[in-house]
Tab-separated table of C-alpha atoms and ligand atoms in Angstrom:
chain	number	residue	atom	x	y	z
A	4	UNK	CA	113.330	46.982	133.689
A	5	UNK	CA	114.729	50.341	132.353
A	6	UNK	CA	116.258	52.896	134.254
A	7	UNK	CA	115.281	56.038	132.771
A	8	UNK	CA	113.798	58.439	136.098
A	9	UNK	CA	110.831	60.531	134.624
A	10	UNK	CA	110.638	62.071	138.248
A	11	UNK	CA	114.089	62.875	138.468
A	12	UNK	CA	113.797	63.857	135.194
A	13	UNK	CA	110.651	66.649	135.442
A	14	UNK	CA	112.859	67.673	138.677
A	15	UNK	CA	115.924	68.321	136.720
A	16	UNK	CA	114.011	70.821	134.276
A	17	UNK	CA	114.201	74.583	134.825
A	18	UNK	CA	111.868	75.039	137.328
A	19	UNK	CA	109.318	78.380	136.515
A	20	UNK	CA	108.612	80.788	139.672
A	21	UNK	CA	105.733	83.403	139.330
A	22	UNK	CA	105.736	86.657	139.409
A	23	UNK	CA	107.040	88.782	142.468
A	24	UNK	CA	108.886	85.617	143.633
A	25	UNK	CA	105.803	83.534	143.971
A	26	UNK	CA	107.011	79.484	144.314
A	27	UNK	CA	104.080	78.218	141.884
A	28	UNK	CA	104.115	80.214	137.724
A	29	UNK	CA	102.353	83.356	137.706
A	30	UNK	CA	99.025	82.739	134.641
A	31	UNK	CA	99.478	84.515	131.335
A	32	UNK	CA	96.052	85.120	130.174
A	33	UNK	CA	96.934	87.701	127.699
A	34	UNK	CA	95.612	86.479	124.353
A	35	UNK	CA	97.656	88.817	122.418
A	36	UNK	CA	100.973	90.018	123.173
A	37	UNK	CA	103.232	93.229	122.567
A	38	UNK	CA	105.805	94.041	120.104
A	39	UNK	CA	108.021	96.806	120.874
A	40	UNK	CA	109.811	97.034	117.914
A	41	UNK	CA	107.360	97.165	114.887
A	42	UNK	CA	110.015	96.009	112.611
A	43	UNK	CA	110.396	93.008	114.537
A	44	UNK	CA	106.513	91.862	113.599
A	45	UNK	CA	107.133	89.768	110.034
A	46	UNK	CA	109.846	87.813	111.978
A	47	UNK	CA	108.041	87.054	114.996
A	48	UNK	CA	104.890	86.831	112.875
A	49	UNK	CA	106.488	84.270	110.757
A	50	UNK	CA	107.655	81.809	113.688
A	51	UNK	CA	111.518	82.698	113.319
A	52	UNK	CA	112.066	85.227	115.666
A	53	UNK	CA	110.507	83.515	119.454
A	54	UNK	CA	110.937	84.732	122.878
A	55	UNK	CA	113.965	82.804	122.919
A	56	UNK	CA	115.615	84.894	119.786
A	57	UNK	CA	114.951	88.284	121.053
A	58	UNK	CA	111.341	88.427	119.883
A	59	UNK	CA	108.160	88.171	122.053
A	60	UNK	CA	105.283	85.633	122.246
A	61	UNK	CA	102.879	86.608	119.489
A	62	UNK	CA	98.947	85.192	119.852
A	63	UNK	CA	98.328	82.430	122.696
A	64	UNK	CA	97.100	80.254	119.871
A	65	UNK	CA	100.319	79.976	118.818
A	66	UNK	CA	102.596	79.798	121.665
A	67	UNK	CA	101.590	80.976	125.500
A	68	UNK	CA	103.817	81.254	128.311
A	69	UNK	CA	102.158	79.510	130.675
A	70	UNK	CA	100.921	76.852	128.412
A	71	UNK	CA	104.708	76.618	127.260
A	72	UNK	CA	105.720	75.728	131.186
A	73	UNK	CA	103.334	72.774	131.136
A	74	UNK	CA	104.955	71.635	127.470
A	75	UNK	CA	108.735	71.804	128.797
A	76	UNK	CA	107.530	70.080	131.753
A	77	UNK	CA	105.941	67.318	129.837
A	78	UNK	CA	108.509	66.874	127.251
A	79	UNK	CA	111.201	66.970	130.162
A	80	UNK	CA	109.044	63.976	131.861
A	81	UNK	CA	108.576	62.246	128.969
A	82	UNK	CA	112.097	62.522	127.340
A	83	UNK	CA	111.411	64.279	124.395
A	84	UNK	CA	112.628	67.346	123.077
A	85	UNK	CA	109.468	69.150	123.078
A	86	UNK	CA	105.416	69.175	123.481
A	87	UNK	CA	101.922	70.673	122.423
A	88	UNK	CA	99.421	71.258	124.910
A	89	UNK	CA	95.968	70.618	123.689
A	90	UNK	CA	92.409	71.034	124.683
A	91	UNK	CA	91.460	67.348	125.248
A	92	UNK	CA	93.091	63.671	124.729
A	93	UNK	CA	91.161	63.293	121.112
A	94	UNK	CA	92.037	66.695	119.904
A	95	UNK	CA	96.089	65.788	120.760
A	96	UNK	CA	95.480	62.131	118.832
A	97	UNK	CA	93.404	63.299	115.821
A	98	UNK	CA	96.096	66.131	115.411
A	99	UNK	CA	99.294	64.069	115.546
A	100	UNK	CA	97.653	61.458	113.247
A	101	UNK	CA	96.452	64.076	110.228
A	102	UNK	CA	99.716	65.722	111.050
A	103	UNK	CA	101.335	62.681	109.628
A	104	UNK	CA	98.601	61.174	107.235
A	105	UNK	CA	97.242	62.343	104.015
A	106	UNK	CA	94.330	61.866	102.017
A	107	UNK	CA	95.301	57.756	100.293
A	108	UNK	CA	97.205	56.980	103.134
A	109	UNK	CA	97.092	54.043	105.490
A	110	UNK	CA	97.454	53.412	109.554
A	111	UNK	CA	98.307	49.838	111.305
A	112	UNK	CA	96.500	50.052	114.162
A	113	UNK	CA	95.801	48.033	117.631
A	114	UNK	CA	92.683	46.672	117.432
A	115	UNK	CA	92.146	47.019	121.401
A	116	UNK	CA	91.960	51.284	122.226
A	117	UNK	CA	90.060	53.768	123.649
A	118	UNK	CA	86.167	53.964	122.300
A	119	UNK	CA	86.511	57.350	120.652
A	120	UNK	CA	90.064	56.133	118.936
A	121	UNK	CA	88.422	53.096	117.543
A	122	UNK	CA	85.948	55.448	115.798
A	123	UNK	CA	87.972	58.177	114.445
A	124	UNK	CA	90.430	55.466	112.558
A	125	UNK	CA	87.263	53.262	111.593
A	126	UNK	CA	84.347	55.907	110.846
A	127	UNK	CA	85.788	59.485	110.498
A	128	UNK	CA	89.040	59.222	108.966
A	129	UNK	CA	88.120	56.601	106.130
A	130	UNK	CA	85.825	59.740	105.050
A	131	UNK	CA	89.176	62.288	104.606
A	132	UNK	CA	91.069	59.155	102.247
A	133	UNK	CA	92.992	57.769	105.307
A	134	UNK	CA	92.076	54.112	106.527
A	135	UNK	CA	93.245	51.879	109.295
A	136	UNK	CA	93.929	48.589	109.467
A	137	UNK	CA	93.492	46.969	112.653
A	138	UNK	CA	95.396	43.911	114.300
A	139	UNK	CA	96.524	42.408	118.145
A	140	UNK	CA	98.114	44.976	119.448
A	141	UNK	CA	100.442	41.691	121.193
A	142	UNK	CA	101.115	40.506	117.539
A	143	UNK	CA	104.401	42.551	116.181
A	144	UNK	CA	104.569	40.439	113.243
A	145	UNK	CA	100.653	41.214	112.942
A	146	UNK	CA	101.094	44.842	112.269
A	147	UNK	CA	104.533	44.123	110.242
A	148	UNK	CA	102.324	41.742	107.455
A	149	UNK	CA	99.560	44.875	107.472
A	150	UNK	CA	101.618	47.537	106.306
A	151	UNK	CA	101.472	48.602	102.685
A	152	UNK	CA	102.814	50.868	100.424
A	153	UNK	CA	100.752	53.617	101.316
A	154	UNK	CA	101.223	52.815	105.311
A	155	UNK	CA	103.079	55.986	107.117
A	156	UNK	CA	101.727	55.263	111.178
A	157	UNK	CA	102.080	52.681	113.755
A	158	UNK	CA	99.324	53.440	116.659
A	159	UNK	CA	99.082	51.461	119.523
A	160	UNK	CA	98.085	52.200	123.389
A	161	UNK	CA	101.087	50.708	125.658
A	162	UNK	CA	97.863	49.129	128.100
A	163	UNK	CA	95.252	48.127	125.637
A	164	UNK	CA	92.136	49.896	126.519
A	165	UNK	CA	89.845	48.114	128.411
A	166	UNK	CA	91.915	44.682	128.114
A	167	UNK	CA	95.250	45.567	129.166
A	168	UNK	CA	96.768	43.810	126.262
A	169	UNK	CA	100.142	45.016	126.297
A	170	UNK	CA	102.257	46.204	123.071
A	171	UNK	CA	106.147	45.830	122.702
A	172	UNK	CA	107.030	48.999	122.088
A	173	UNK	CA	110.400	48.350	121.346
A	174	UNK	CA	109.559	45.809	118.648
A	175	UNK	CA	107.279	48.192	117.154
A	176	UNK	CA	109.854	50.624	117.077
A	177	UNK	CA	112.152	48.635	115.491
A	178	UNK	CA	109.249	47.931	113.016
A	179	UNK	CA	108.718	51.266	112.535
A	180	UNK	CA	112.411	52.267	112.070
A	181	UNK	CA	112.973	50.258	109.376
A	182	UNK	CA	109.695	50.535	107.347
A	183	UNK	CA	110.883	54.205	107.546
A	184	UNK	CA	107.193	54.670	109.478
A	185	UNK	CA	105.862	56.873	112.391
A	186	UNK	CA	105.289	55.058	115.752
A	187	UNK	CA	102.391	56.995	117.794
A	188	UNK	CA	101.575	56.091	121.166
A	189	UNK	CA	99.056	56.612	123.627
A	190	UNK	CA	100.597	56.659	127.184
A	191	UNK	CA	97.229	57.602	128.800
A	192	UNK	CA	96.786	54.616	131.181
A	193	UNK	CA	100.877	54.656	132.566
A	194	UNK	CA	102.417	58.209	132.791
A	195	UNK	CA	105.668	57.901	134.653
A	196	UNK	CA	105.472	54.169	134.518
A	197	UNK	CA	106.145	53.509	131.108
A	198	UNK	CA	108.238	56.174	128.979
A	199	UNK	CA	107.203	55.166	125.303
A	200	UNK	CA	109.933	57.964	123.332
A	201	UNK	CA	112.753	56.190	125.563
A	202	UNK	CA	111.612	52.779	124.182
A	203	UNK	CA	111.372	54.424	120.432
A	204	UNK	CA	107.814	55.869	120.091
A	205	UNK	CA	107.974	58.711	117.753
A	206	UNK	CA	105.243	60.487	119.217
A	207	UNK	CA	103.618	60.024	122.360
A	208	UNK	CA	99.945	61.338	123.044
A	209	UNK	CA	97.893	61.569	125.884
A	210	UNK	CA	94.657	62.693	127.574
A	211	UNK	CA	95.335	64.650	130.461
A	212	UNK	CA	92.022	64.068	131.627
A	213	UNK	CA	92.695	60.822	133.651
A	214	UNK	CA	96.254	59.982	135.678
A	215	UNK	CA	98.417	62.957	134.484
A	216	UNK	CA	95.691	65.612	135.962
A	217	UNK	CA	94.115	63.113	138.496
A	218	UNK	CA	91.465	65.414	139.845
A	219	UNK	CA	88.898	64.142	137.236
A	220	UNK	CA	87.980	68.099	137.285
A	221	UNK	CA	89.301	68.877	133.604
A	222	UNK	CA	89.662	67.580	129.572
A	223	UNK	CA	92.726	68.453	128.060
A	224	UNK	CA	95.599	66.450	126.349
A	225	UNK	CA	99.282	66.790	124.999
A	226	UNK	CA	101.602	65.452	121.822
A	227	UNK	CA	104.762	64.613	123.202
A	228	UNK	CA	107.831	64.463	120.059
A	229	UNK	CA	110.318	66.620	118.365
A	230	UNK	CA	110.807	69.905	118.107
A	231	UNK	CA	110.679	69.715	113.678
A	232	UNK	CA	107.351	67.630	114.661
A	233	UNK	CA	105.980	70.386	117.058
A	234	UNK	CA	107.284	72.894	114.360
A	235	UNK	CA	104.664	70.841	111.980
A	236	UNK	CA	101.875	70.811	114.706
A	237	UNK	CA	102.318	75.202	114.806
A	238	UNK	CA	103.043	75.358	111.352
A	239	UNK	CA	101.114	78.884	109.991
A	240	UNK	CA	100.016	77.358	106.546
A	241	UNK	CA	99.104	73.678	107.595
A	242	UNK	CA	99.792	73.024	111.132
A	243	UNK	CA	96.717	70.868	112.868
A	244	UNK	CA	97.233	72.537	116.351
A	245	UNK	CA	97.462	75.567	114.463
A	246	UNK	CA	94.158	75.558	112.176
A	247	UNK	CA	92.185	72.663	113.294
A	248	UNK	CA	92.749	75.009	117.213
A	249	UNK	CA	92.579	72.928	119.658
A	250	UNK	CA	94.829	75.266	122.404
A	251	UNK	CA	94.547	74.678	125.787
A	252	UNK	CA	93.844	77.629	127.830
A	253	UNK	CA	96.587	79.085	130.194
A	254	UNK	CA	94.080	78.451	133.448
A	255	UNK	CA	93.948	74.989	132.641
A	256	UNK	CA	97.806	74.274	132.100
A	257	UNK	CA	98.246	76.081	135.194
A	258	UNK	CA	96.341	73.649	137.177
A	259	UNK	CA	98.130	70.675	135.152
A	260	UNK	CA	101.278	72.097	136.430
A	261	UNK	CA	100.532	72.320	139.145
A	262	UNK	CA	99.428	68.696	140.015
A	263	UNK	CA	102.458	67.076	138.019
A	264	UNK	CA	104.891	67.174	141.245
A	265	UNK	CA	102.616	64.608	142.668
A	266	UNK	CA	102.078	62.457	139.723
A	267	UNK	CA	104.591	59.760	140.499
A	268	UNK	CA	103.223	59.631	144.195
A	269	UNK	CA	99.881	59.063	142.611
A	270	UNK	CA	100.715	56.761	140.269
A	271	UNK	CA	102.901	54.271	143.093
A	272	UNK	CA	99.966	54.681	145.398
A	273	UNK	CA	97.236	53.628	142.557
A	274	UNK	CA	99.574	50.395	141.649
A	275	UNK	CA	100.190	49.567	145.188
A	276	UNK	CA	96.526	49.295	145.605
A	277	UNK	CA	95.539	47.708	142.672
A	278	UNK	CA	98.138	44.809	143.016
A	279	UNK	CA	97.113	44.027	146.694
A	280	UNK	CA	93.641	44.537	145.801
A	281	UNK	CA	94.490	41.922	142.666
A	282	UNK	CA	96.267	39.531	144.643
A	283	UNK	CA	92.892	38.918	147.211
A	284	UNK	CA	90.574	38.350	143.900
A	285	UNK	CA	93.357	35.873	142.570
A	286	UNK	CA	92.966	33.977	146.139
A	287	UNK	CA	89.463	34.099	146.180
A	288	UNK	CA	88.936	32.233	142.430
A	289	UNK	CA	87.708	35.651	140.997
A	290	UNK	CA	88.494	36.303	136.918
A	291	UNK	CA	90.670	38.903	137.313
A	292	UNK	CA	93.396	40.801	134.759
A	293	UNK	CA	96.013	42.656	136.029
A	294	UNK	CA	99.377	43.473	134.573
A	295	UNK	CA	101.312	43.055	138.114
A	296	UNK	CA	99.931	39.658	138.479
A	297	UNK	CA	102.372	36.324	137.684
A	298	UNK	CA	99.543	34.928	136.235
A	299	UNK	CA	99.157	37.977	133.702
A	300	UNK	CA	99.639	36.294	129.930
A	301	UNK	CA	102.485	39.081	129.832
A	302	UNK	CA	103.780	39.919	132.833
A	303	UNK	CA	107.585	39.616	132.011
A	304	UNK	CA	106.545	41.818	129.127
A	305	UNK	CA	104.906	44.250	131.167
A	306	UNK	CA	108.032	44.274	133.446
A	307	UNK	CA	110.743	45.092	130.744
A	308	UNK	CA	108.628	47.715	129.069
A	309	UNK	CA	107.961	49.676	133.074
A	310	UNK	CA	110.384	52.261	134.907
A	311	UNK	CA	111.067	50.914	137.866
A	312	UNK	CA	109.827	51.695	141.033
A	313	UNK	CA	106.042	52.903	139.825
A	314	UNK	CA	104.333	49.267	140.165
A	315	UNK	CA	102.057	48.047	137.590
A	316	UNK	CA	99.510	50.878	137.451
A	317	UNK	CA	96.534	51.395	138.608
A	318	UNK	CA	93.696	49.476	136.177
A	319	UNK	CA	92.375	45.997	136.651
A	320	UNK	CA	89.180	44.382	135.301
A	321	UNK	CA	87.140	41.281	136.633
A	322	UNK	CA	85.445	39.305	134.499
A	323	UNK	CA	81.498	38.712	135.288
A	324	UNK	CA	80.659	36.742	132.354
A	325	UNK	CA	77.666	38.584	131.219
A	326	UNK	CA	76.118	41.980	131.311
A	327	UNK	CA	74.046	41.538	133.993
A	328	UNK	CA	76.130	39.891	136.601
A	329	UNK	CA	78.744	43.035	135.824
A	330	UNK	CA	75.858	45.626	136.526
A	331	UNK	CA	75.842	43.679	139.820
A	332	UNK	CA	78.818	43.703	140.578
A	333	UNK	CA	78.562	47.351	139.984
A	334	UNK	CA	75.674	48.086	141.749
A	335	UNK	CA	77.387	45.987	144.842
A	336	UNK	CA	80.201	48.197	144.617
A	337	UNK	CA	78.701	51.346	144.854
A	338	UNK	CA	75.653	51.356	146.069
A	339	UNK	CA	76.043	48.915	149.082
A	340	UNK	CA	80.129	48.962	149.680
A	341	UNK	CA	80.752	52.463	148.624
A	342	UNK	CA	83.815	51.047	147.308
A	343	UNK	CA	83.740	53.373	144.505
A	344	UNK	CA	81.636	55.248	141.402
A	345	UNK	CA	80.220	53.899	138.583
A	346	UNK	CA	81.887	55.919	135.874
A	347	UNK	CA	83.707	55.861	133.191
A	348	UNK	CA	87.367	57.362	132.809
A	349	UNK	CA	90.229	56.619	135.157
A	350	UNK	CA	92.667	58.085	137.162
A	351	UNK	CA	90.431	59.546	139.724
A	352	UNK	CA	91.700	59.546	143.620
A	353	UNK	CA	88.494	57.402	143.969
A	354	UNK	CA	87.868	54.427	142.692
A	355	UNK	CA	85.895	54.719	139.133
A	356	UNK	CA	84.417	51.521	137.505
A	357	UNK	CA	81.980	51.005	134.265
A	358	UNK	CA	81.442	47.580	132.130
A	359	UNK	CA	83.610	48.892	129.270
A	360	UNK	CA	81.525	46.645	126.474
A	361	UNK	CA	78.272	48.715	127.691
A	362	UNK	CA	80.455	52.285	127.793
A	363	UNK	CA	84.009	53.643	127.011
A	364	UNK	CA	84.475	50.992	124.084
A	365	UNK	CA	80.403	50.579	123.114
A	366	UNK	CA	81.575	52.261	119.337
A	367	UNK	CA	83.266	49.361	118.943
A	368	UNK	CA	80.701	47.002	117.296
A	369	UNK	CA	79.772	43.503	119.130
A	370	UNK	CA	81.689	41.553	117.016
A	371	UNK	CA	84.814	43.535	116.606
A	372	UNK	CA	84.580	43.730	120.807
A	373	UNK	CA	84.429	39.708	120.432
A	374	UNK	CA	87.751	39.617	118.200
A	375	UNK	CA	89.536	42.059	120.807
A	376	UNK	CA	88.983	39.826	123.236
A	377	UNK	CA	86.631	42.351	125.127
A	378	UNK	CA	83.956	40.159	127.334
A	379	UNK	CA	80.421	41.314	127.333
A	380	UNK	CA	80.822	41.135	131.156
A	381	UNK	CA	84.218	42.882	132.056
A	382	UNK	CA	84.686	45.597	134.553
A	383	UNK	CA	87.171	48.156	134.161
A	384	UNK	CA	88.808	49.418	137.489
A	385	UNK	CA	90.261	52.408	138.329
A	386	UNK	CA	91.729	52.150	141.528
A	387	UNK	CA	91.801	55.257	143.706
A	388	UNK	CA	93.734	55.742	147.223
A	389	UNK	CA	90.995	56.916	149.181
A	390	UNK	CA	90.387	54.758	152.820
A	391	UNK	CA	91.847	52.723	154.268
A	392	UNK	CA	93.215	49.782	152.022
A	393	UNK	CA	92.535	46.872	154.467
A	394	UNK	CA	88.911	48.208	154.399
A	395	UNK	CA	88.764	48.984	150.565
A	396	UNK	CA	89.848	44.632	150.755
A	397	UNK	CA	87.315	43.929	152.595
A	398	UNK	CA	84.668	45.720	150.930
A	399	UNK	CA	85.477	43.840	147.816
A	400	UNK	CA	85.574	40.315	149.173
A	401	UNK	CA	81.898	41.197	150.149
A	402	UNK	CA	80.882	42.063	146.797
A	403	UNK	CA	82.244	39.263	144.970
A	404	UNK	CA	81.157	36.797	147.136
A	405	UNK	CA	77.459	38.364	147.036
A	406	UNK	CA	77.385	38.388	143.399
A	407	UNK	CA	79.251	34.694	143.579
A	408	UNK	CA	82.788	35.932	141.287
A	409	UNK	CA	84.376	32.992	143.963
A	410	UNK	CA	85.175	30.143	143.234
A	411	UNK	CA	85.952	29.349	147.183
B	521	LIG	C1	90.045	59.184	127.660
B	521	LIG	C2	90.998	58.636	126.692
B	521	LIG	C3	91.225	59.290	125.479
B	521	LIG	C4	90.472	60.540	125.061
B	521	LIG	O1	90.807	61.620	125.855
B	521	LIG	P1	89.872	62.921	126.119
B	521	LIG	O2	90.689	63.751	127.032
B	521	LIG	O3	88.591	62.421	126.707
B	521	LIG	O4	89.640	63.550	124.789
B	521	LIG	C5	92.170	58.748	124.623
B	521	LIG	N1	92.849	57.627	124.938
B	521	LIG	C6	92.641	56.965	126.095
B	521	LIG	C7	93.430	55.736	126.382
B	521	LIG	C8	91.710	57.444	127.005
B	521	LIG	O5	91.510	56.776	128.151
């Protein structure tokens, strides 16, 4: 297990007060900012001279103050020397991967991610010259035999999306490293848990909709990396964050902020729940995948790759078999348990389920779901820590054993 503290870490960072002494960051909604020295205006204009070299913040496009907060308080969580706030989780991948590709370039990608992932590297970015190919994401040697020439990213997800297949991240690092390559990962589904840029990621991306936020009451996203890259991202000429404008708006990093202090409470609390929740399917005969589990294909993977002390996360899925015995299960769950909602994204403090083949990953075409290894009949769990966790148990035994998941 590795060592690094994200918590400690986040805590460690200068902390921002508001405003007449207020304990939480007062909100900058200014869009445009002052200069009080008019001579000052090419410098500041031209990214050289920032509120940290005697200038001022400029156009909240470019740089806000509040946004900024949430950026040094990501970057300090995540390890890496800075971050870009952006307006959703797709807007913060599709930026960091045109950032880094051109027009005749080439990604190796894992073949098991999010839905709207899948489609930008297999539909929309073949039709800008950049094209993907895609392999099992538990394969290193997999993605080593599929770059090329022309090959200048590594993407992966460190949980596999809706399978849980796990990557090595520090193989693929290594990979990376010496193919003189980019390594971009989405940390979406294990914020605090797993700390990609300490195991060599390059770039990390998320969406901020799901654990990081938790509230399931916003869309934004962030690209974690270095400052040169985040230079890149803001660049005037040809920066993505920049032109293509994705900025997040000061209200909403404000209420990111203020919800990262109980992140890593969240996140135990979600994998405490999941694992015992795991454990009683496991006893009862039911099909189910979680990374905490002995029986997990890679647990001891799973276990060298996580911080310690933040459990296994918070997503599970049970296997139904088919289509119909899932929407079952569903309906079971929600409409006569009240165990949690049927829909899709995670994270939530309740419990959100959807059959994944039917939803989050239905752009991903029937047979290219087969080859990921995604059932027609899986459930995708989000755990949540509402109730009571004995009753939560209980509720579930009752729904598996109506739709007749047991095999006891
Ligand atoms: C939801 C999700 C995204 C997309 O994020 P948005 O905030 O909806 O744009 C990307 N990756 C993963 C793993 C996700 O779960």
């Amino acid at each position: 297990m590795n060592h690094f503290n994200p918590e400690q870490a986040l805590s460690e960072t200068r902390r921002e007060f508001g405003e007449h002494g207020g304990v939480t960051p007062s909100i900058s909604r200014s869009s445009t900012f002052t200069v009080i020295d008019p001579e000052t205006m090419p410098e500041i204009f031209g990214g050289i001279r920032g509120p940290q070299q005697g200038g001022c913040f400029l156009y909240s496009r470019h740089f806000n103050p509040t946004v900024d907060i949430l950026a040094r308080y990501l970057a300090a969580m995540e390890g890496t020397e800075f971050a870009v706030c952006t307006a959703s989780g797709m807007s913060a991948i599709s930026c960091a991967l045109l950032q880094l590709c051109r027009n005749g370039d080439h990604i190796v990608s894992s073949d098991t991610i999010y839905g709207g992932t899948h489609a930008l590297l297999e539909d929309l970015l073949p039709q800008l010259g950049i094209t993907t190919t895609f392999v099992d994401p538990t394969d290193t040697d997999a993605f080593k035999k599929a770059i090329t020439p022309k090959t200048r990213v590594l993407y992966t997800e460190v949980l596999g999306n809706p399978t849980l297949k796990i990557a090595d991240i520090r193989a693929l690092s290594k990979l990376a490293r010496a193919e003189g390559l980019s390594l971009v990962v989405d940390n979406t589904f294990a914020p605090m848990m797993i700390s990609p840029a300490h195991l060599g990621a390059d770039v990390v991306v998320y969406s901020m909709t799901k654990y990081i936020n938790g509230a399931s009451d916003l869309v934004a996203g962030a690209i974690c990396t270095t400052k040169a890259m985040v230079h890149q991202l803001m660049d005037l000429h040809t920066g993505r964050v920049m032109l293509l404008g994705p900025t997040m708006d000061p209200r909403m990093a404000y209420d990111i902020i203020q919800r990262l202090p109980h992140l890593a409470l969240r996140m135990r609390e979600h994998s405490r729940r999941a694992l015992a929740v795991c454990r009683r399917l496991e006893e009862l005969g039911v099909a189910v995948v979680y990374p905490g589990l002995d029986s997990f294909a890679q647990h001891d993977l799973a276990t060298g790759l996580i911080n310690r002390g933040y459990g296994y996360g918070g997503m599970f899925t049970v296997d139904c078999g088919t289509r119909d015995r899932a929407d079952d299960l569903l309906d079971e769950l929600q409409n006569k348990e009240d165990f949690g909602y049927i829909a899709v994204s995670l994270g939530y403090f309740d419990t959100l389920m959807s059959c994944s083949g039917a939803s989050t990953s239905s752009e991903i075409s029937p047979d290219d779901q087969k080859k990921m290894g995604l059932s027609p009949g899986l459930v995708r769990l989000s755990i949540g820590y509402t109730g009571s966790l004995e009753k939560r148990i209980e509720q579930m035994e009752r729904a598996v054993t109506a739709v007749g998941l047991t095999n006891k």
